[in-house]
Short mmCIF file of C-alpha atoms and ligand atoms in Angstrom, two decimals:
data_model
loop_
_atom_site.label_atom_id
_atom_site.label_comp_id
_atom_site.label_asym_id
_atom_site.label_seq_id
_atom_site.Cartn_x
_atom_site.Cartn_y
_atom_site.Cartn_z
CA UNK C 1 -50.42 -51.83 41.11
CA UNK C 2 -53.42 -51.19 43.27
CA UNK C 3 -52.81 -47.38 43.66
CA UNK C 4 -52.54 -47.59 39.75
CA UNK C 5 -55.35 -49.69 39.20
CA UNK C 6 -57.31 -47.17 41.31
CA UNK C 7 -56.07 -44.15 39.20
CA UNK C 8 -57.36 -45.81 36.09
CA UNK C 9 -60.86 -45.97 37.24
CA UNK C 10 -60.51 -42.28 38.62
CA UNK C 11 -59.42 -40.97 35.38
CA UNK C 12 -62.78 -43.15 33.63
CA UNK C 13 -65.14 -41.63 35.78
CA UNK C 14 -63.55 -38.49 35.33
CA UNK C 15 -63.80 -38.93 31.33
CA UNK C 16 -67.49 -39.88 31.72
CA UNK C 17 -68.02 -36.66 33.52
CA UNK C 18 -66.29 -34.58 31.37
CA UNK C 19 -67.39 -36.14 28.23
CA UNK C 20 -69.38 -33.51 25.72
CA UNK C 21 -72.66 -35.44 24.90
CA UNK C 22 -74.30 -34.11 21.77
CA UNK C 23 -77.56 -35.17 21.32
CA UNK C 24 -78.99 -35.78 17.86
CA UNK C 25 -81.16 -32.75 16.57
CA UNK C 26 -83.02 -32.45 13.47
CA UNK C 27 -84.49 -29.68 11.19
CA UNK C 28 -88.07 -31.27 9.65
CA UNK C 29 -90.03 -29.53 6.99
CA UNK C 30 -93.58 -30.31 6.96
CA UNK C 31 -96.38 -30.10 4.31
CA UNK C 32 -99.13 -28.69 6.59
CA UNK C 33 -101.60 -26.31 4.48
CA UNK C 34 -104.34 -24.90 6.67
CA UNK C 35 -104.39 -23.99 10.67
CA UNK C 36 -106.25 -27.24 11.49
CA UNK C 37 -103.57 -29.31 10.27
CA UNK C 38 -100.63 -27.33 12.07
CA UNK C 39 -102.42 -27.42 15.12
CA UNK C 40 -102.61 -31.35 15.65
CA UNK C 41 -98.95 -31.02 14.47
CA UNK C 42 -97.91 -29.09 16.98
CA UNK C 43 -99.57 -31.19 19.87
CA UNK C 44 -96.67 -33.31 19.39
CA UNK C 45 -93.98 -30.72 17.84
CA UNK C 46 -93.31 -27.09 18.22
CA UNK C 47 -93.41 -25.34 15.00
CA UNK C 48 -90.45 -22.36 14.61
CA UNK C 49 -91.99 -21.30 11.71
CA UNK C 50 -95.22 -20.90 9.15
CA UNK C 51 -94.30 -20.22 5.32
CA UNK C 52 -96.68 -20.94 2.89
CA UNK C 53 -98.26 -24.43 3.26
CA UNK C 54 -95.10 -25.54 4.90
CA UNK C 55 -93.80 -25.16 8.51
CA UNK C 56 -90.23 -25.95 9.78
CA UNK C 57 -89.10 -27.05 12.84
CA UNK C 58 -86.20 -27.68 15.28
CA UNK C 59 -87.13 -31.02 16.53
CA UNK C 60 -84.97 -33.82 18.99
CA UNK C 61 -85.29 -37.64 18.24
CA UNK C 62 -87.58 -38.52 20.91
CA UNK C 63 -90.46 -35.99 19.16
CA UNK C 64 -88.83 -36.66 15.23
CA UNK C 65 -89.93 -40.33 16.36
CA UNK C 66 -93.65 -39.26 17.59
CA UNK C 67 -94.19 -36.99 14.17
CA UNK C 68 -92.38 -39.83 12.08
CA UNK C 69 -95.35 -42.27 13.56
CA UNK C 70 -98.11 -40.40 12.93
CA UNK C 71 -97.24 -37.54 10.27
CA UNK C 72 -95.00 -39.47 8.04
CA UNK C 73 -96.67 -38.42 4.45
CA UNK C 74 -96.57 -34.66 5.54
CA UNK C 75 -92.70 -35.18 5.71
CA UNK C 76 -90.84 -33.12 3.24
CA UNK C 77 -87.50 -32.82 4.44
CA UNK C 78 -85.18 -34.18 7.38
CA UNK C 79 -81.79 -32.69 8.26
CA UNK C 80 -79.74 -33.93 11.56
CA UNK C 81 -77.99 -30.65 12.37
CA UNK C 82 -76.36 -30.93 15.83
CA UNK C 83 -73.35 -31.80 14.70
CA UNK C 84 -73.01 -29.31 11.76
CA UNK C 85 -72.93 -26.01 14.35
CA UNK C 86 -71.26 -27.91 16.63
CA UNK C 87 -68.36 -28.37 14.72
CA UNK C 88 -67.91 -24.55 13.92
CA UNK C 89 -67.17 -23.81 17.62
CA UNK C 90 -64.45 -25.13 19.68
CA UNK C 91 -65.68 -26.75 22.97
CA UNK C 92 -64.55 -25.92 26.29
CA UNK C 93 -65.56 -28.74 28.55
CA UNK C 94 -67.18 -27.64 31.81
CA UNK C 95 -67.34 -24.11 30.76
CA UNK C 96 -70.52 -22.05 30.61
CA UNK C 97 -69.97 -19.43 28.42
CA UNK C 98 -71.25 -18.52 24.98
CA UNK C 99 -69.27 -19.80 22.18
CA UNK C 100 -66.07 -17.96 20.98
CA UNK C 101 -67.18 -14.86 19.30
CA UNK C 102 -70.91 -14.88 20.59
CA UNK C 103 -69.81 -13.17 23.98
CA UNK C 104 -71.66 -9.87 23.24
CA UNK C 105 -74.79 -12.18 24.55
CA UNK C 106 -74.88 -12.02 28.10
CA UNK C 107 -74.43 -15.08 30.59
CA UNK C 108 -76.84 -15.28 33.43
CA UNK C 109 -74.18 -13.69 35.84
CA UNK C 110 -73.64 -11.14 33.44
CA UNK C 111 -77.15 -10.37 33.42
CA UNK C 112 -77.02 -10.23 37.33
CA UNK C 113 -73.84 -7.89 37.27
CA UNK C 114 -75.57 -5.50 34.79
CA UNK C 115 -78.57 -5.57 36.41
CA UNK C 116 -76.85 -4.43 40.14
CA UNK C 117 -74.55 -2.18 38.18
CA UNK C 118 -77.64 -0.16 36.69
CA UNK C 119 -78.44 -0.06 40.50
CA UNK C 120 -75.96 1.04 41.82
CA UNK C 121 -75.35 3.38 38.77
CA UNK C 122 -78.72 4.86 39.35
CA UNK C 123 -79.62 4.83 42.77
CA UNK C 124 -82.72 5.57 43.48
CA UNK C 125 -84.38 5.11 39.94
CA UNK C 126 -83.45 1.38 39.23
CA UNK C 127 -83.76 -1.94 42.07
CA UNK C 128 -82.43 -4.87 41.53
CA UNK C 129 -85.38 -7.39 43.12
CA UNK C 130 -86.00 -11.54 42.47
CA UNK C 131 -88.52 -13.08 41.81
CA UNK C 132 -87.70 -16.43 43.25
CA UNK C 133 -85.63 -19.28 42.52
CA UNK C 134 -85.53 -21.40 39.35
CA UNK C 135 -85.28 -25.21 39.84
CA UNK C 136 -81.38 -25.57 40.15
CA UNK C 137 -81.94 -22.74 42.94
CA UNK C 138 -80.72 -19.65 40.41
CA UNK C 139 -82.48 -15.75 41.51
CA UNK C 140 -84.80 -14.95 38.94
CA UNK C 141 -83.53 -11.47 38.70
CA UNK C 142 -85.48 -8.36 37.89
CA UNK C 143 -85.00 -4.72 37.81
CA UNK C 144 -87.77 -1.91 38.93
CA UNK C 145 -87.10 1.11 37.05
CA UNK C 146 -89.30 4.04 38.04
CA UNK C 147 -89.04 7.63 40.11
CA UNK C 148 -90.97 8.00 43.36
CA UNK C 149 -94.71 8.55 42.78
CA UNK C 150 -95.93 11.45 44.51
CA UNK C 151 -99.01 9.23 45.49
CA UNK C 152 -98.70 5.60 45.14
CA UNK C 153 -101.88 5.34 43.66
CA UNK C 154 -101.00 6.85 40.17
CA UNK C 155 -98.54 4.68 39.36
CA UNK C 156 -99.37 2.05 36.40
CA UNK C 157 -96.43 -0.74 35.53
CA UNK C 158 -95.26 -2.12 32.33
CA UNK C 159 -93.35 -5.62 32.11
CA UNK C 160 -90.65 -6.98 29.68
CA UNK C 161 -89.87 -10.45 29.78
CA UNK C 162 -87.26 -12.50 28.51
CA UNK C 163 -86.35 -15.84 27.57
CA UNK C 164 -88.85 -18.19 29.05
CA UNK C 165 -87.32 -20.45 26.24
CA UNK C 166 -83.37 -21.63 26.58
CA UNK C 167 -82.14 -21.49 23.23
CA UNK C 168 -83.86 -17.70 22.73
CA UNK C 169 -80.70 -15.48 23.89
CA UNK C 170 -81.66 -12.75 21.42
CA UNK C 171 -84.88 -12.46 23.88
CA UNK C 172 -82.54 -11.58 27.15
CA UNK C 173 -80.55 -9.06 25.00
CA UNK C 174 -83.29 -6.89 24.07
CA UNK C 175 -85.10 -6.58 27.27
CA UNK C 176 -81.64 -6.50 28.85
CA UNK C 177 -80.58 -3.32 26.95
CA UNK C 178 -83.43 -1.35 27.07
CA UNK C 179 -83.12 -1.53 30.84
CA UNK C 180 -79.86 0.64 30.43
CA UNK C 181 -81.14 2.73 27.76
CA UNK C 182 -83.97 4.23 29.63
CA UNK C 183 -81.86 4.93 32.72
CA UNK C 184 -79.42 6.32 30.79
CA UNK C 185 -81.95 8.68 28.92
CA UNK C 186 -83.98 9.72 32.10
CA UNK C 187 -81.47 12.30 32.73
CA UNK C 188 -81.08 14.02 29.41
CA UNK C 189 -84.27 13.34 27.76
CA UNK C 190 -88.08 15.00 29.17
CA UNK C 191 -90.40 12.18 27.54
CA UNK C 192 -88.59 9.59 29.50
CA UNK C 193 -88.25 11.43 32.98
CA UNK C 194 -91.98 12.22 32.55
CA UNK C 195 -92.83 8.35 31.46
CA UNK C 196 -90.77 7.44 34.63
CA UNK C 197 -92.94 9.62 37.32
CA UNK C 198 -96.20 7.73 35.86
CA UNK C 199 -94.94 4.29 35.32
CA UNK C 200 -92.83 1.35 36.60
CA UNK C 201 -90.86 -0.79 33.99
CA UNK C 202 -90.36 -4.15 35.39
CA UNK C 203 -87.55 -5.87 33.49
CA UNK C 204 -86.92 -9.54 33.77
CA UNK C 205 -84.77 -10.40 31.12
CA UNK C 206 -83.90 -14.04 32.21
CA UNK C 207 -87.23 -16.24 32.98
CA UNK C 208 -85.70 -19.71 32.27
CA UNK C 209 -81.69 -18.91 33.35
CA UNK C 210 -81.17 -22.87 34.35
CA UNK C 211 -82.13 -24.04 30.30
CA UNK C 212 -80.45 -20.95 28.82
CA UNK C 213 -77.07 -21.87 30.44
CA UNK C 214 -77.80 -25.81 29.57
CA UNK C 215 -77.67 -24.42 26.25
CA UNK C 216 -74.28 -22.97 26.25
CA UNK C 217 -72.92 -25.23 28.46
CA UNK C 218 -69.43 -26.17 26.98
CA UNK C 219 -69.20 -23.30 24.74
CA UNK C 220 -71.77 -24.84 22.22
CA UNK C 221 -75.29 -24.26 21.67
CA UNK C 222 -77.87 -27.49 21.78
CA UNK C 223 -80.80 -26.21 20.95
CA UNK C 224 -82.17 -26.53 24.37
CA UNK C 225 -86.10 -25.22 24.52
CA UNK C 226 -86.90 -26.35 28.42
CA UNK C 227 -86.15 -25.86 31.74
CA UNK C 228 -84.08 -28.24 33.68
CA UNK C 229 -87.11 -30.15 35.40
CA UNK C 230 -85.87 -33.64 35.96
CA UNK C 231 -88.89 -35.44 35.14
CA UNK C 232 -90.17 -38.65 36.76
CA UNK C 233 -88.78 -40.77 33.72
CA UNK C 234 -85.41 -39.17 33.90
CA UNK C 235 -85.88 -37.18 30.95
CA UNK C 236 -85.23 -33.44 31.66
CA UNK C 237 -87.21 -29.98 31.28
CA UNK C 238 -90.77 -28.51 31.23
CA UNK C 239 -92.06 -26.03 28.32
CA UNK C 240 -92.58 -22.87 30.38
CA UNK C 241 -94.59 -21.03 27.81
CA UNK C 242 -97.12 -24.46 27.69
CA UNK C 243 -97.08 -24.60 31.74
CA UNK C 244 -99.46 -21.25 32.89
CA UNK C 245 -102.70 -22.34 33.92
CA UNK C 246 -104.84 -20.80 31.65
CA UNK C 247 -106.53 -23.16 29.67
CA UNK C 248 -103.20 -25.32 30.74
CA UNK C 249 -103.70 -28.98 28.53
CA UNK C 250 -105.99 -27.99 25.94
CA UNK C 251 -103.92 -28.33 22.63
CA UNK C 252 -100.49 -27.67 21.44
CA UNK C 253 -98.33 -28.67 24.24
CA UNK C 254 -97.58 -33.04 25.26
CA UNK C 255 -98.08 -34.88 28.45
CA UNK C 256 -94.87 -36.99 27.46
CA UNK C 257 -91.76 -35.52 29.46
CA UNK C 258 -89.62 -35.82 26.78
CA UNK C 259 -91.38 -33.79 24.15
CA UNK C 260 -89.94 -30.51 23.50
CA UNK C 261 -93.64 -29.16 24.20
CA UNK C 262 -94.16 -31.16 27.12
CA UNK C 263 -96.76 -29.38 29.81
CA UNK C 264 -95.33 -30.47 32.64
CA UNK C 265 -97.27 -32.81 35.84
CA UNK C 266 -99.69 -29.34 36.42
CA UNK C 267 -100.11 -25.81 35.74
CA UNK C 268 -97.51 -23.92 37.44
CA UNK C 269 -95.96 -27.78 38.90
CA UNK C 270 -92.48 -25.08 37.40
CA UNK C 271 -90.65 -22.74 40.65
CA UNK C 272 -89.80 -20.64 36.87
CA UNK C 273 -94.12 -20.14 36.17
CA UNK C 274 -94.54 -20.11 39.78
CA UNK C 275 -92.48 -16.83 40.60
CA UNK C 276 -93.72 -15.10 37.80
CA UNK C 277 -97.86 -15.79 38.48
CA UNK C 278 -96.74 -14.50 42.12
CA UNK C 279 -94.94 -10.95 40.87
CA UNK C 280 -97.90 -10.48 38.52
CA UNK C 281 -100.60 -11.04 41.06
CA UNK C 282 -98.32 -8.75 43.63
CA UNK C 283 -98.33 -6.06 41.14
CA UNK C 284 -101.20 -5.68 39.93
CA UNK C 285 -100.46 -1.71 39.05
CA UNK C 286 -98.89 -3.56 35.68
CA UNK C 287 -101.38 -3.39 32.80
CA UNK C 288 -99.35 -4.10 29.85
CA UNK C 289 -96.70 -7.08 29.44
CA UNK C 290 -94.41 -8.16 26.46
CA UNK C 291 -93.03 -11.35 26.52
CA UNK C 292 -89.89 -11.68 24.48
CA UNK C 293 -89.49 -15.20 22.02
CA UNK C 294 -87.35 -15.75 19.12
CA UNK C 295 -88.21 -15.97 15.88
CA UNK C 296 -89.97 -15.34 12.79
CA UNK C 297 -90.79 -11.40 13.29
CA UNK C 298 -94.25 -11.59 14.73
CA UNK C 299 -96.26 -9.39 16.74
CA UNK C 300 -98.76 -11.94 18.62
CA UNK C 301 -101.70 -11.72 21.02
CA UNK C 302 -104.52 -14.14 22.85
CA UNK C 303 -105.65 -16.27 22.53
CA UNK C 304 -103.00 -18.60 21.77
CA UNK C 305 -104.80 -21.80 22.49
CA UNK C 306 -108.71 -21.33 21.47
CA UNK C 307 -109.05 -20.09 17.66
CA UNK C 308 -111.68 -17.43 19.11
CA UNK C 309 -110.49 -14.09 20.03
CA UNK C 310 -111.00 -12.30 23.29
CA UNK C 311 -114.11 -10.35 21.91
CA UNK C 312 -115.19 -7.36 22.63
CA UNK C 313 -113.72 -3.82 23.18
CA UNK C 314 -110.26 -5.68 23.83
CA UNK C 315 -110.01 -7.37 20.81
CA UNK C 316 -110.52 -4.43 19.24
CA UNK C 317 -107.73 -3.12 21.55
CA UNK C 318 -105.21 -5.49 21.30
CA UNK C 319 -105.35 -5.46 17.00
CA UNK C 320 -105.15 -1.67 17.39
CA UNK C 321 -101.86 -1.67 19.81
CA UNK C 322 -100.48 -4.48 17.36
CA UNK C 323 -101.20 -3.31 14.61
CA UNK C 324 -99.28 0.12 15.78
CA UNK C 325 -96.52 -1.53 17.03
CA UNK C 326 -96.40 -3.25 13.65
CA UNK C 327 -95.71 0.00 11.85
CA UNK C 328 -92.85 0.18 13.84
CA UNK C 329 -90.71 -2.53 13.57
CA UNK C 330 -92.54 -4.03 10.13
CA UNK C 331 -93.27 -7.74 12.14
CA UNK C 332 -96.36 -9.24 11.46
CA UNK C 333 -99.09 -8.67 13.76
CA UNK C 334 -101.85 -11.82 13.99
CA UNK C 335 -103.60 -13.75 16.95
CA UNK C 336 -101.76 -16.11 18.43
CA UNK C 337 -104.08 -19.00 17.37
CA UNK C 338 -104.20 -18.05 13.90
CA UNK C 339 -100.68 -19.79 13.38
CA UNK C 340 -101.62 -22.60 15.15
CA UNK C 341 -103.40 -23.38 18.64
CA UNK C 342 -101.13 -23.45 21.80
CA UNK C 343 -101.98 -23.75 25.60
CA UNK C 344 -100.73 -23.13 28.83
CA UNK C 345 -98.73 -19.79 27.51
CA UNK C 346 -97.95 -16.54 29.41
CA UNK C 347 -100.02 -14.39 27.52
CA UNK C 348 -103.38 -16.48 27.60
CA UNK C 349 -102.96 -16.40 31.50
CA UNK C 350 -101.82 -12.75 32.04
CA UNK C 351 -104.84 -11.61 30.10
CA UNK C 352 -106.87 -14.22 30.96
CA UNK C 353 -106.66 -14.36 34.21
CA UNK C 354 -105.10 -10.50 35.74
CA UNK C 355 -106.87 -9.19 32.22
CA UNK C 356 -103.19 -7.95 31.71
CA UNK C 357 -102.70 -6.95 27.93
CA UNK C 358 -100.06 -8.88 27.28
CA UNK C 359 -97.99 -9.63 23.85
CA UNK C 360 -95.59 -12.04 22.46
CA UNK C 361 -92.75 -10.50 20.05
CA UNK C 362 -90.99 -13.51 18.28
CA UNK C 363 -88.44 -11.50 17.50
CA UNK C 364 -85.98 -11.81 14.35
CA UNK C 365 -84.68 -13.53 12.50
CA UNK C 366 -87.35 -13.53 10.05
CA UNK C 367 -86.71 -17.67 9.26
CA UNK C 368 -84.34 -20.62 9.82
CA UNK C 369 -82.15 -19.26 7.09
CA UNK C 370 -81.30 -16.19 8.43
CA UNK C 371 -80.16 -18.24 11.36
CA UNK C 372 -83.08 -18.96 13.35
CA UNK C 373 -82.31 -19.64 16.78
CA UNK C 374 -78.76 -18.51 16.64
CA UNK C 375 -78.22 -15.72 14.60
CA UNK C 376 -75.43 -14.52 15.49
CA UNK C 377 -73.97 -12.01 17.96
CA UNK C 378 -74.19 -9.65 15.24
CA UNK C 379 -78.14 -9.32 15.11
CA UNK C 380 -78.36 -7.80 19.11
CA UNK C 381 -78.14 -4.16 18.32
CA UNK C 382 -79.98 -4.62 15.11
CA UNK C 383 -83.04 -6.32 16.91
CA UNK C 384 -82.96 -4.35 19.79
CA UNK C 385 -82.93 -1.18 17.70
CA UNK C 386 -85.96 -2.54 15.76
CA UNK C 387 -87.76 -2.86 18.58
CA UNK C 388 -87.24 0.59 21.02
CA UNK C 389 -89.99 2.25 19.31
CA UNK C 390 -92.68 -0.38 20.32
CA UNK C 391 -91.56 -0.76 23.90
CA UNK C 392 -91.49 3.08 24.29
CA UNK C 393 -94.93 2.82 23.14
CA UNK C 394 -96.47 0.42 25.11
CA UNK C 395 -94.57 1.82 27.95
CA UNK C 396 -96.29 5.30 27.39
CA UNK C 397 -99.90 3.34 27.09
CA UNK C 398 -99.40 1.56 30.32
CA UNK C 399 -101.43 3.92 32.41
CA UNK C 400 -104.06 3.95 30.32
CA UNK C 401 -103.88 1.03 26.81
CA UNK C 402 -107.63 2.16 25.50
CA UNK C 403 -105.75 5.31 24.97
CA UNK C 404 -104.51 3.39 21.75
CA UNK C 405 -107.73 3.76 20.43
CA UNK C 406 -107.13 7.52 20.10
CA UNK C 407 -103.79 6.95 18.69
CA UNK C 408 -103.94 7.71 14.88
ZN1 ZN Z 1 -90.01 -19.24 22.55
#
């Protein structure tokens, strides 16, 4: 009876283990008409998109509670849809993989086998390097793709980032991919073996690896935004695009640990921030930086969280490269701020800090309707197609960007 007995509570503790906890998530739609208005929104939520005098948002209870409180009246619409994508995938407990038929997205140790298969396809062109460790102790892994310089000094560098948020797998894709298309095309084509003798292209496709596999965890998404942080109140993650120091706390991101937006304890408190304010101040040969988001098809710049711009010739600059890279894949190019104000981001503090001309690309989808965060496996070669011609470009502007000024 004992041995029994004993078995019971082993197989309850095992249940509790395995058990699939969904947490509640909602879609909100918001009356918010003017940039003022959107901005004290999104101290407390983060808006996914702008349309009209509306803005829509993926939001979990802890923050629809907070908006609820204070925003109540602006409330147009409130949908709880967890359960509804849920329910179109079949779980496997325990197992980190991308729902069944999503597995052209790439896991974090399929990023890491691609990555040292590039290397050891092209030896001598591509490395493999980290950056560090994220908080659960995963190799933030890069890849340095670039021919020896005949001097060291003429080198410039160009970085691609991806997913700093969890739930943004179209952002590791694109970055991911271009990384084998330029290898691939340094030994056929003369404008990319030239590019290559000039420049470095840092690739780091996978900022925020512990959230994105949180995400997937079980075969089903959860619309997971952080990092895996455990906080001092036992809630979980830090908002790695809100935690760079640069102007770090001054609107648009939450103190409160369980906000979707929330800061975290200081600037760069995140090992994730951390590792990637180290590589930028190592290489300082790196001029140019896109950081990869998804979505709503935007093209954006700094600042992100003052409603000035940067003034001067690099205003100028920065309008002129977006603006470009705006003819190319048709997003819209705008300020940062201009959709609303938002501290503590990469791009404030590459720029404003390493004076790094750096952009954000929400990529597509263009809205929540066309599937927002998770549009499908379907959507990878189409977004990564859609954006070639911009990274080429900034790529080629690297050693010197106020050569975008001469650009017709
Ligand atoms: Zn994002």
């Amino acid at each position: 009876m004992r041995l029994i007995g004993l078995l019971l509570i082993l197989l309850q503790a095992f249940t509790a283990f395995a058990e699939d906890i969904i947490e509640p998530v909602f879609m909100i739609e918001m009356l918010a008409p003017d940039n003022n208005t959107r901005s004290k929104i999104a101290q407390i939520i983060h808006i996914d998109s702008v349309i009209g005098d509306r803005i829509y948002s993926v939001v979990n209870a802890e923050d629809l509670k907070k908006i609820q409180e204070e925003y109540s009246a602006h409330i147009l619409s409130l949908e709880l849809i967890q359960n509804k994508l849920s329910s179109y995938y079949k779980t496997a407990l325990g197992v980190i993989d991308f729902p069944v038929g999503e597995e052209a997205f790439h896991t974090y140790d399929e990023v890491h086998a691609e990555l040292k298969q590039l290397e050891k396809e092209y030896a001598g062109l591509a490395h493999l390097f980290s950056l560090g460790k994220s908080i659960e102790g995963r190799e933030l892994w890069g890849i340095k793709i670039g021919s020896q310089a005949e001097s060291k000094e003429d080198k410039a560098g160009i970085a691609f980032l991806g997913t700093h948020h969890a739930r943004e797998h179209v952002s590791t894709e694109v970055p991911l991919n271009f990384a084998r298309e330029i290898l691939e095309r340094e030994v056929l084509d003369e404008e990319i073996k030239d590019l290559l003798k000039t420049t470095d292209i840092y690739i780091i496709p996978m900022i925020n690896p512990d959230g994105a596999m949180y995400d997937i965890e079980n075969r089903r998404y959860k619309w997971w935004r952080k990092n895996r942080h455990r906080n001092a109140d036992s809630s979980f993650g830090v908002d790695l695009n809100r935690n760079y120091s640069y102007g770090w706390g001054t609107g648009g991101s939450s103190s409160s640990p369980s906000s979707d937006i929330y800061m975290g304890s200081a600037a760069f408190s995140e090992p994730e921030t951390k590792a990637v304010r180290d590589f930028f101040r190592a290489h300082r040969t790196i001029k140019i930086a896109l950081s990869f988001h998804t979505f709503s098809e935007l093209i954006l710049y700094p600042w992100g969280g003052r409603h000035e711009g940067v003034g001067g010739s690099d205003e100028v600059l920065f309008k002129k490269m977006a603006h470009d890279m705006a003819a190319m894949n048709h997003y819209t190019p705008m300020q940062s701020s201009e959709l609303y104000i938002a501290s503590g981001d990469t791009c404030d503090w590459l720029y404003g800090e390493l004076k790094v001309y750096c952009f954000t690309f929400e990529l597509s989808p263009a809205s929540m309707w066309d599937g927002g965060f998770y549009p499908g496996a379907r959507v990878i070669d189409r977004v990564y197609e859609a954006n070639v011609a911009p990274m080429l470009y900034l790529a080629h502007l690297a050693k010197n960007p106020a050569f975008a000024l001469e650009l017709k």
